[in-house]
Every structure is written in C-alpha cells, then in structure tokens.
C-alpha positions as protocol buffer text, in pm:
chain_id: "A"
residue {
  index: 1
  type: UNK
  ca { x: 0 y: 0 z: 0 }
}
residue {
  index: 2
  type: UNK
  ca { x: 288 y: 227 z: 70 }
}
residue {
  index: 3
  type: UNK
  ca { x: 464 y: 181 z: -200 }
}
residue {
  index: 4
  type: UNK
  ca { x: 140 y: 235 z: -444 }
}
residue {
  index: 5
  type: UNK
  ca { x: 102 y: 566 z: -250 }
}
residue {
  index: 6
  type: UNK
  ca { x: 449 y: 669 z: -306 }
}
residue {
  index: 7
  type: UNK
  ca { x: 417 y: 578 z: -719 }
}
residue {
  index: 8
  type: UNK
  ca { x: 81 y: 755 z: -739 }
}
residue {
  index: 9
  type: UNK
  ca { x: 206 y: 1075 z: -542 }
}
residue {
  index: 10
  type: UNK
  ca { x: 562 y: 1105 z: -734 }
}
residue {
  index: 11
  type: UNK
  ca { x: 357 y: 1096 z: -1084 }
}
residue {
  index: 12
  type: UNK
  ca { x: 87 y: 1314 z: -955 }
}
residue {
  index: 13
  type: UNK
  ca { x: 311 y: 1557 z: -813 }
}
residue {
  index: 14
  type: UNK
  ca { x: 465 y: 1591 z: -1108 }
}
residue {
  index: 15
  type: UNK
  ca { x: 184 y: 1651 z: -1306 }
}
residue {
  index: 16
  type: UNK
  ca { x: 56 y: 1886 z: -1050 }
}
residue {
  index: 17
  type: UNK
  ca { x: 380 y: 2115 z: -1069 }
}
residue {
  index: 18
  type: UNK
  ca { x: 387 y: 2145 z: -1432 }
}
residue {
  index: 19
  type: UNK
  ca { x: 54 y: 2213 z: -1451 }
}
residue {
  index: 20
  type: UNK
  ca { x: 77 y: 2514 z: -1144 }
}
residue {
  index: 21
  type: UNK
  ca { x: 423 y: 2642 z: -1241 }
}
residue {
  index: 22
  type: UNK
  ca { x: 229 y: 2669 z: -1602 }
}
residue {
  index: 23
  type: UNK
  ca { x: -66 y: 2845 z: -1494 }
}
residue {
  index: 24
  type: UNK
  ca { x: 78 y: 3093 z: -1223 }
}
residue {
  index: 25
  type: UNK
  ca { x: 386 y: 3186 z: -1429 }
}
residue {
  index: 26
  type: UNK
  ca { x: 456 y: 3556 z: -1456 }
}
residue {
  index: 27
  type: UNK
  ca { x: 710 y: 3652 z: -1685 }
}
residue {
  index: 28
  type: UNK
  ca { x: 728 y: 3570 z: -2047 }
}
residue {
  index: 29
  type: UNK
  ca { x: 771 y: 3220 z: -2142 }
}
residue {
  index: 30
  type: UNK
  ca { x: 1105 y: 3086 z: -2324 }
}
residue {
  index: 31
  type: UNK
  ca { x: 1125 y: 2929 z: -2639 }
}
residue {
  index: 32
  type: UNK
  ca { x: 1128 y: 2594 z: -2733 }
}
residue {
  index: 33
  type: UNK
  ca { x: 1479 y: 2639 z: -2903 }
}
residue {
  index: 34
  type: UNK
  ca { x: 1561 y: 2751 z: -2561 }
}
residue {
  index: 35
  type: UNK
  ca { x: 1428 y: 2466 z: -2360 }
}
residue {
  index: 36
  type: UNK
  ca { x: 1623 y: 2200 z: -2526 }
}
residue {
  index: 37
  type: UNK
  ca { x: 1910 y: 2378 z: -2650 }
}
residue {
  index: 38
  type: UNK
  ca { x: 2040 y: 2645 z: -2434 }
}
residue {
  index: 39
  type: UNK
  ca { x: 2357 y: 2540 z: -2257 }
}
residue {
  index: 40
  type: UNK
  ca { x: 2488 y: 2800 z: -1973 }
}
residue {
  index: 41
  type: UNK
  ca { x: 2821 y: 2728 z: -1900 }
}
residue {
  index: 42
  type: UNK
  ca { x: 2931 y: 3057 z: -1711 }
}
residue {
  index: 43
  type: UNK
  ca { x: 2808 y: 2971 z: -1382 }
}
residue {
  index: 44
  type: UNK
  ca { x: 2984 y: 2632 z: -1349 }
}
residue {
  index: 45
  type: UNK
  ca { x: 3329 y: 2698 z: -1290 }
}
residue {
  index: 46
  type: UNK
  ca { x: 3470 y: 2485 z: -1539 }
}
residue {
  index: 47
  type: UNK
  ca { x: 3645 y: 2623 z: -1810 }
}
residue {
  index: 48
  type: UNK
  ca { x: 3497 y: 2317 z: -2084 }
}
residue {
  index: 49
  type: UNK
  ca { x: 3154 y: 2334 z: -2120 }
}
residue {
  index: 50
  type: UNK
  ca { x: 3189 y: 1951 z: -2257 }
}
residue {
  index: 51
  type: UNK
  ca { x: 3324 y: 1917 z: -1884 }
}
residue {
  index: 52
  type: UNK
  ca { x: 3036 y: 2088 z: -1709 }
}
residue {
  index: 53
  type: UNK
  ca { x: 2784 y: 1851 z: -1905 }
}
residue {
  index: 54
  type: UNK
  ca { x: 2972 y: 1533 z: -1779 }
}
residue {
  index: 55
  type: UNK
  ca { x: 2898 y: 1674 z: -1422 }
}
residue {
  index: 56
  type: UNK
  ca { x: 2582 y: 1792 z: -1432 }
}
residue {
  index: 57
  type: UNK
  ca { x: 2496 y: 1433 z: -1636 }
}
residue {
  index: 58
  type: UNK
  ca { x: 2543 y: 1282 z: -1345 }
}
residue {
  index: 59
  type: UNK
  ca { x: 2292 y: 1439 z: -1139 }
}
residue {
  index: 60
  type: UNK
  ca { x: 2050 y: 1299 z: -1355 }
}
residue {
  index: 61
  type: UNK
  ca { x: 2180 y: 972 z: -1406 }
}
residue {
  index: 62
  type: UNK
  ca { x: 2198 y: 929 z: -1030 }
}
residue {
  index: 63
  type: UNK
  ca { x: 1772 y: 947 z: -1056 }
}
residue {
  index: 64
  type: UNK
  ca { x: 1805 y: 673 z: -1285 }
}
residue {
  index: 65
  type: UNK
  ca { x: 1990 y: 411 z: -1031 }
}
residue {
  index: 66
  type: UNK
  ca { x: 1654 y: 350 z: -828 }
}
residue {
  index: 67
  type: UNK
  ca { x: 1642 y: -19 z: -983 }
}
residue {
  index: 68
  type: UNK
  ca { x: 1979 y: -97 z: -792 }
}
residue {
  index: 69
  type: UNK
  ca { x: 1751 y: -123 z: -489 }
}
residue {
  index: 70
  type: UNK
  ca { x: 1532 y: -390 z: -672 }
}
residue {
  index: 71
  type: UNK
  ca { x: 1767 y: -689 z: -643 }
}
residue {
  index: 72
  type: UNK
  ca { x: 1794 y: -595 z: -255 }
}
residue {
  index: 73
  type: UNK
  ca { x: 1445 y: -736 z: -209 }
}
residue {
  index: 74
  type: UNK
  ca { x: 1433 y: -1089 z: -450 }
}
residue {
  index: 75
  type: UNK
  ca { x: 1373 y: -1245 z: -191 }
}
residue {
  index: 76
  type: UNK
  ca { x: 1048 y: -1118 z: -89 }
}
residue {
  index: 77
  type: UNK
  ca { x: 894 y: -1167 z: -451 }
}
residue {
  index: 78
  type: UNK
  ca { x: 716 y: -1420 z: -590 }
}
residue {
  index: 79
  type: UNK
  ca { x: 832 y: -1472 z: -913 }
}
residue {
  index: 80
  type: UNK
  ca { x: 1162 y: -1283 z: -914 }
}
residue {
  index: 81
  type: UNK
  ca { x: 1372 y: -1431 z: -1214 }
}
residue {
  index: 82
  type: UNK
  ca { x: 1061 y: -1231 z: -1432 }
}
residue {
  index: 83
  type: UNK
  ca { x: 913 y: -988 z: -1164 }
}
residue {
  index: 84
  type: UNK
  ca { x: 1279 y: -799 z: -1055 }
}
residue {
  index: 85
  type: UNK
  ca { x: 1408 y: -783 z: -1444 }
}
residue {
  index: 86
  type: UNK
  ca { x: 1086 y: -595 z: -1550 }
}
residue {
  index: 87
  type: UNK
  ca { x: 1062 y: -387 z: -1264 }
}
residue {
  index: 88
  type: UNK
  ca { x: 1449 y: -248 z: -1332 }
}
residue {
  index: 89
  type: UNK
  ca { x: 1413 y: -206 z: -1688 }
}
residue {
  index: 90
  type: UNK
  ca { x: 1051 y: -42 z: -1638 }
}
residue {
  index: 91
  type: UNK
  ca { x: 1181 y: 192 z: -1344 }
}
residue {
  index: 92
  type: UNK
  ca { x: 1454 y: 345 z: -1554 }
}
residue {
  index: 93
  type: UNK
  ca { x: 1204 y: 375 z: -1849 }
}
residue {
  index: 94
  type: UNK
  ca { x: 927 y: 529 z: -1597 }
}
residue {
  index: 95
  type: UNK
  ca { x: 1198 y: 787 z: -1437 }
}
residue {
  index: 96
  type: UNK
  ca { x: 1279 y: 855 z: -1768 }
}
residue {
  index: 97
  type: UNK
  ca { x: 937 y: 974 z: -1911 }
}
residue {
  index: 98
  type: UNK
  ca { x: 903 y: 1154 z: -1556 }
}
residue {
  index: 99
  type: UNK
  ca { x: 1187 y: 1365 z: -1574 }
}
residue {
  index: 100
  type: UNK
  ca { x: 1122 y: 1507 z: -1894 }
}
residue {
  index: 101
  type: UNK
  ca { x: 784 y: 1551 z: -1814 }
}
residue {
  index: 102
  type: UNK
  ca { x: 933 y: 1742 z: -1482 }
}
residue {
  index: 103
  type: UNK
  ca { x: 1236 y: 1941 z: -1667 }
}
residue {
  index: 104
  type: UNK
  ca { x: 1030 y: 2072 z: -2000 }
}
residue {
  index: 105
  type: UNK
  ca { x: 798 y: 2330 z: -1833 }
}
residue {
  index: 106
  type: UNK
  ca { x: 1049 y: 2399 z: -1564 }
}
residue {
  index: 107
  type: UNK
  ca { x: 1332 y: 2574 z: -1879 }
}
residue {
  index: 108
  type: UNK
  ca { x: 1051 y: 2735 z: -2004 }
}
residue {
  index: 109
  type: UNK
  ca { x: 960 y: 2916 z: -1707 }
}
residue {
  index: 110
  type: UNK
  ca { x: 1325 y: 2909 z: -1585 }
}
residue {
  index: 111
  type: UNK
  ca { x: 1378 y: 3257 z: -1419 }
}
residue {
  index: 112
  type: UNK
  ca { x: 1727 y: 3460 z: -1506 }
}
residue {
  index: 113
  type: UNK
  ca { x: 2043 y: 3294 z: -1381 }
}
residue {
  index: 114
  type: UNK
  ca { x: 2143 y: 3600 z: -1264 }
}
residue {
  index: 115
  type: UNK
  ca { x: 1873 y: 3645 z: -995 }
}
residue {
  index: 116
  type: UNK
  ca { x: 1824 y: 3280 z: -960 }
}
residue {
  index: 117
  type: UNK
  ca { x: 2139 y: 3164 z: -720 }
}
residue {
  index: 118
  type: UNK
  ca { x: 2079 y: 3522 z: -517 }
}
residue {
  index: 119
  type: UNK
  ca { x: 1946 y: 3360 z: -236 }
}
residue {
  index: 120
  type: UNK
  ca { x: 2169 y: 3060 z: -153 }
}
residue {
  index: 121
  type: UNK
  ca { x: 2019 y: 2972 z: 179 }
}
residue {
  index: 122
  type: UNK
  ca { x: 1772 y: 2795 z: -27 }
}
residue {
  index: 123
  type: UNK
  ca { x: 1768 y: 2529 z: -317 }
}
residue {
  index: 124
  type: UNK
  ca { x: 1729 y: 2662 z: -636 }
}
residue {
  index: 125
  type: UNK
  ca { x: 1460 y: 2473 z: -780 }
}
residue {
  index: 126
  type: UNK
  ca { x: 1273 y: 2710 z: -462 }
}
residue {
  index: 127
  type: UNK
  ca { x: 1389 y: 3003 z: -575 }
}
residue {
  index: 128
  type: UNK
  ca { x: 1238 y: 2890 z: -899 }
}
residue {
  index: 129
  type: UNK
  ca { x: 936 y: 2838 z: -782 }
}
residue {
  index: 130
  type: UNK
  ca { x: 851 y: 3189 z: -567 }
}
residue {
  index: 131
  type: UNK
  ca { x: 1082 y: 3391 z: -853 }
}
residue {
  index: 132
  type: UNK
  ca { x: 809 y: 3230 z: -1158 }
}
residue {
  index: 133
  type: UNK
  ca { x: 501 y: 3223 z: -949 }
}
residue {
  index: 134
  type: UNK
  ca { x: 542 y: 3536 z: -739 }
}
residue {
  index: 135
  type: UNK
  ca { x: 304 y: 3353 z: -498 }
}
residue {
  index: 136
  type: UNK
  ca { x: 448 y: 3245 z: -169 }
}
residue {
  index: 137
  type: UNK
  ca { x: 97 y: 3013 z: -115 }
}
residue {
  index: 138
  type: UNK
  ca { x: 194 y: 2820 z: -429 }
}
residue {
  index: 139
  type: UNK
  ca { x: 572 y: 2799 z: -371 }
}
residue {
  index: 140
  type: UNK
  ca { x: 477 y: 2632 z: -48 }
}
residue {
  index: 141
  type: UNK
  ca { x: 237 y: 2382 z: -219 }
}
residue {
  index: 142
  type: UNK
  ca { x: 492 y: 2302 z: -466 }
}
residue {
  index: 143
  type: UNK
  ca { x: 813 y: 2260 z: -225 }
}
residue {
  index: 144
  type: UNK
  ca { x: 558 y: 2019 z: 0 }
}
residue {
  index: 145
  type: UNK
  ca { x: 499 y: 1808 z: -310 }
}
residue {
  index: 146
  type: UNK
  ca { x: 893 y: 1755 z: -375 }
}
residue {
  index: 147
  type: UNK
  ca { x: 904 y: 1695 z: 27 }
}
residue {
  index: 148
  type: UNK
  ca { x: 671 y: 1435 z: -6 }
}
residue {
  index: 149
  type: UNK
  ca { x: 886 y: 1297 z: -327 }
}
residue {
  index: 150
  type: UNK
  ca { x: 1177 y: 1301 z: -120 }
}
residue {
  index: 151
  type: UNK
  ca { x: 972 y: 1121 z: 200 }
}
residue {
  index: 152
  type: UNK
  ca { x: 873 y: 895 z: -37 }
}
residue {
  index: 153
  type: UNK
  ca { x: 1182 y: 786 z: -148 }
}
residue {
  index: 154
  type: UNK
  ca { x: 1354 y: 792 z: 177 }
}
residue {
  index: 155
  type: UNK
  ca { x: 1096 y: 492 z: 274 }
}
residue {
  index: 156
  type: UNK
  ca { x: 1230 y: 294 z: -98 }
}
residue {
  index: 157
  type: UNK
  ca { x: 1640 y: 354 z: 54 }
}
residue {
  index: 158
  type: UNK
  ca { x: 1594 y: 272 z: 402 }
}
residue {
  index: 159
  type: UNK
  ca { x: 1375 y: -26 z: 264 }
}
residue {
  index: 160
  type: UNK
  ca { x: 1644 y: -155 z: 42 }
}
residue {
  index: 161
  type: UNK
  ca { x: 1957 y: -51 z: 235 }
}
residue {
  index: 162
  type: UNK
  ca { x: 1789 y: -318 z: 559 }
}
residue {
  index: 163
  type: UNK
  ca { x: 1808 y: -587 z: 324 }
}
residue {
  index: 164
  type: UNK
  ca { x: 2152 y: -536 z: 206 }
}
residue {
  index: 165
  type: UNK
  ca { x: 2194 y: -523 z: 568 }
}
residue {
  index: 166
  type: UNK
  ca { x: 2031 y: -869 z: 596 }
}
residue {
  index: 167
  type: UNK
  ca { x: 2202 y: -991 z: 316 }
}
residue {
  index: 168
  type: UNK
  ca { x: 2518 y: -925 z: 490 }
}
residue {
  index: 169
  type: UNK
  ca { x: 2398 y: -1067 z: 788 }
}
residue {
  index: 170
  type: UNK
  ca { x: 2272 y: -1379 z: 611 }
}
residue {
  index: 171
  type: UNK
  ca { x: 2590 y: -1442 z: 497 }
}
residue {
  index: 172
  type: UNK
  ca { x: 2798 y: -1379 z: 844 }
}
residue {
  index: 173
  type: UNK
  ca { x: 2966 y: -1084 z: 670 }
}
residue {
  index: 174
  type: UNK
  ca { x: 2868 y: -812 z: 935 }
}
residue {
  index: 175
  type: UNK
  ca { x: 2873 y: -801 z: 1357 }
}
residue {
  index: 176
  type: UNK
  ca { x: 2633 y: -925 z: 1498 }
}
residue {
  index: 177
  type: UNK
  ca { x: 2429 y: -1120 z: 1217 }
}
residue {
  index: 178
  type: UNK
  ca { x: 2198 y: -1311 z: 1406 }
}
residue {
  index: 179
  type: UNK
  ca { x: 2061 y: -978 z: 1476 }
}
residue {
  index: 180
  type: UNK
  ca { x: 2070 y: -813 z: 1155 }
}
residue {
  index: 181
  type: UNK
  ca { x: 1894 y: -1160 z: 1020 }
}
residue {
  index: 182
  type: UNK
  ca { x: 1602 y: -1188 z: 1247 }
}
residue {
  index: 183
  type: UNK
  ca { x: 1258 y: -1176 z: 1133 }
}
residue {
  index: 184
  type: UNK
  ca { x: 986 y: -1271 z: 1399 }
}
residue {
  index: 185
  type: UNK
  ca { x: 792 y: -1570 z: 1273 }
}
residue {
  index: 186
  type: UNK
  ca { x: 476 y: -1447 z: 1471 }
}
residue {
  index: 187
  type: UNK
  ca { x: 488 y: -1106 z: 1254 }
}
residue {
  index: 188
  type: UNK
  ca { x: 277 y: -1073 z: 944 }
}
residue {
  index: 189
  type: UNK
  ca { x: 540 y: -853 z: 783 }
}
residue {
  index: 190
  type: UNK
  ca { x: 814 y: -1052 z: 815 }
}
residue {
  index: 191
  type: UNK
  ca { x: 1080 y: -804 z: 737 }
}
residue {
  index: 192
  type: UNK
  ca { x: 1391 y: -821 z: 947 }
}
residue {
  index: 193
  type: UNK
  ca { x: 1282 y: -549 z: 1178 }
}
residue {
  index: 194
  type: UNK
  ca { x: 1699 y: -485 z: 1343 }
}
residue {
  index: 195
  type: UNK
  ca { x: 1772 y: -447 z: 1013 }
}
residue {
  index: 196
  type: UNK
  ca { x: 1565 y: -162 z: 936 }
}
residue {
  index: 197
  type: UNK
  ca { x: 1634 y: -14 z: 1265 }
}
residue {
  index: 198
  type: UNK
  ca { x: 2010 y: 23 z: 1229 }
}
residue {
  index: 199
  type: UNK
  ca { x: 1965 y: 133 z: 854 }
}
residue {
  index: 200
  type: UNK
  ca { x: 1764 y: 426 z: 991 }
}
residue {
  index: 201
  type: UNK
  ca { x: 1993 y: 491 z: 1284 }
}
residue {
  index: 202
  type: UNK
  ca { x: 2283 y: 483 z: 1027 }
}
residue {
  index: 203
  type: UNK
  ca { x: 2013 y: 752 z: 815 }
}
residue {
  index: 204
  type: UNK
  ca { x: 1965 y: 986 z: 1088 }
}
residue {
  index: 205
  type: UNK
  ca { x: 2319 y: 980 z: 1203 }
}
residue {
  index: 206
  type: UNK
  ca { x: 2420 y: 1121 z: 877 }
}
residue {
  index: 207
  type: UNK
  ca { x: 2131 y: 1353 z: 879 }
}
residue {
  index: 208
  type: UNK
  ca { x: 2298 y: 1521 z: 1179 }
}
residue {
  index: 209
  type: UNK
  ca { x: 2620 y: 1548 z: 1061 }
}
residue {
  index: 210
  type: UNK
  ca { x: 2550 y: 1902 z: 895 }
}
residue {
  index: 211
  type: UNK
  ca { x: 2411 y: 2045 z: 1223 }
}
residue {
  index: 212
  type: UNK
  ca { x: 2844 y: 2033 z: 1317 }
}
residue {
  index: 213
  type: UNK
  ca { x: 3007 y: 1973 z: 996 }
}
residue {
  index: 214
  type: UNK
  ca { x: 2900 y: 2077 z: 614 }
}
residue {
  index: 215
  type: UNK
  ca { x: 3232 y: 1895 z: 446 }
}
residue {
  index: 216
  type: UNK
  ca { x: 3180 y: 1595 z: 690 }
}
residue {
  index: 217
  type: UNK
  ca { x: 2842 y: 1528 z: 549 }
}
residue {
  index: 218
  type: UNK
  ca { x: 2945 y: 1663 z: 163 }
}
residue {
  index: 219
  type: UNK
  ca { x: 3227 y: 1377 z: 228 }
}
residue {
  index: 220
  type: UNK
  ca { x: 3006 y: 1084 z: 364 }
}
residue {
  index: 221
  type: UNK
  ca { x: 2746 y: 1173 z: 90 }
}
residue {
  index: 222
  type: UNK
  ca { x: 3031 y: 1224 z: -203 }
}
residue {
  index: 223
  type: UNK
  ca { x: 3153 y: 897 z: -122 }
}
residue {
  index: 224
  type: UNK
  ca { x: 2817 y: 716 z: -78 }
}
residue {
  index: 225
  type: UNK
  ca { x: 2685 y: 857 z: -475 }
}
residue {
  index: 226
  type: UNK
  ca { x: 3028 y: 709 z: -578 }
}
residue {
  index: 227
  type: UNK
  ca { x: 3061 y: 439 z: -440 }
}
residue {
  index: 228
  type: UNK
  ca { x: 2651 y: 363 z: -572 }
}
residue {
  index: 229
  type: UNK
  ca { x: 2790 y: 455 z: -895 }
}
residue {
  index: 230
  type: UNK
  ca { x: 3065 y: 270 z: -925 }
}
residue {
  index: 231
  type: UNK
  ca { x: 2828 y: -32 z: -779 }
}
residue {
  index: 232
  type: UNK
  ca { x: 2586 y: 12 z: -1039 }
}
C-alpha cells in the first residue's frame, strides 16, 4: 500500500507542478529552441563546457539508479527471475518519461540565472518556484509536493539498504548477524525489523552530521553517490 502511495504521489506531483508552475507563471515564457538547447556554462566553474555537461549528467543519471535497490528485495517476490528484471528495466524507463515531463515546463519558465542563485540559503529549484510564481501560497504547495517525493523515497532507501543489511547478515559478513537476520515468525510482515532499525539509525546519524560539519556530510554523501555509482 505504501509503495502504491508513493508511485501515485511522485507521478501526480509531477503533473501537478507542471501544470501550477504553467498556470501561475509571470514573466514571459522561453522558447522551445531555448528549452532543449540552451547550454549556460558561465556559472559552473569549469572552463569546458563539454566538462560541465559530464557533471551535471550525473545528477541525472543518479535518478536513474533507483532499480539498484530492486535486487535488494528478491527475496520477498514471488516470481523474481521475471518480476525484478521488468521492474528495473521499467523503473529506468518510468523515471525517464518523468523527468522530462518534470524538466520541460520547468526551462521554459526558468527565471534569469542571474537572480536565480541570489538567495543561496535555499535550493534553487525554490527560488524557482517563488521567482516564476510570485506567490508564496503556491511555492509552499509546490516545495511540500517535492518533500513528499523526497519522504517517499527515503521509505524505498531505508527499505532496500535493511536488506543489504540482511544480506550481509545472512551471509555472516557483518557483527552481529543473528541480529541483523532476524525476522519474527509471529509477525505478518516478516521483514527483518533490526535491520531496518540500524539502517535508519545509520540515516539519521548522517542527517545530523551538517548540524556540526558541512564537508563531513558533503564527504560521507560524495563517497556514498560514488561508491553507488561505481556499484551500479
């Protein structure tokens, strides 16, 4: 049930910021031409704009990754050797379509560059929002939709990081893997419950770091989206 809440709400909130970003827009709208196109390198400090698009490719291609966590849960699903092959290849396909659908409206709205990255105590994609809308009721709506996008998705990580955890625990590769491995056979769930606990632990741990130290949590996070992508 969760997870056909979380599918509905990402595609829906989608749809829903298009379609508000759209209608409340109050500047001119940019081309087409510009849309798909334009390429601004002067903000990026590098000096190749080939360069630039490597690294900004990759912020992208990270969204596309989600069907690493797939394998993670094989076990739980009933028919895996068809069920976990056409649920990777259709999330990468699905992202796909959604980002697109996301990223078109969004350039041709897109605010000046200039004013956009004024404001750095806040992510730009807000400052896109209030600068396009000029409505602070609407930038709220819209920032609680990607909230709920990113609540959503913390529930799909935590979920498959506790079964790598298991995993590892299955296979005596981690402290304390009678732990890590137990699932209580009374439960209806039966989802190794430690498991999930320390993955969260681990989650909020890192979640805290920024509170004392910005380049101890830009390291632990660097390394992590690395390390996925080197995985992957």
């Amino acid at each position: 049930a969760i997870n056909k809440v979380c599918i509905y709400w990402i595609i829906y909130a989608v749809i829903f910021i298009d379609i508000l970003l759209l209608l409340f827009h109050q500047d001119k709208f940019r081309s087409i031409f510009y849309a798909l196109f334009h390429f601004d390198n002067s903000l990026s400090g590098y000096s190749s704009a080939f360069l630039s698009f490597l690294v900004g490719f990759q912020q992208s291609n990270f969204t596309l990754q989600g069907f690493s966590m797939l394998p993670a849960l094989a076990d739980e699903v009933k028919v895996p050797e068809k069920d976990i092959p056409r649920g990777m290849s259709n999330a990468v396909l699905i992202s796909t379509i959604t980002g697109v659908i996301f990223l078109f409206p969004i350039m041709l709205i897109l605010p000046d560059t200039e004013n956009l990255f004024k404001n750095q105590k806040v992510l730009p994609i807000v400052n896109i929002f209030t600068q396009s809308t000029e409505s602070k009721i609407v930038s709220i709506f819209l920032v609680l939709l990607i909230l709920g996008n990113l609540f959503f998705s913390g529930i799909g990580a935590i979920t498959a990081s506790s079964r790598a955890v298991y995993s590892f625990g299955r296979d005596h590769a981690i402290p304390y893997h009678d732990l890590w491995t137990y699932v209580n056979p009374k439960s209806e769930s039966k989802v190794p419950k430690y498991s999930i606990l320390l993955s969260m632990g681990v989650s909020y741990v890192l979640g805290l770091l920024p509170l004392f130290s910005t380049a101890a949590f830009n390291a632990f996070i660097g390394c992590a989206v690395l390390c996925l992508c080197s995985a992957t």
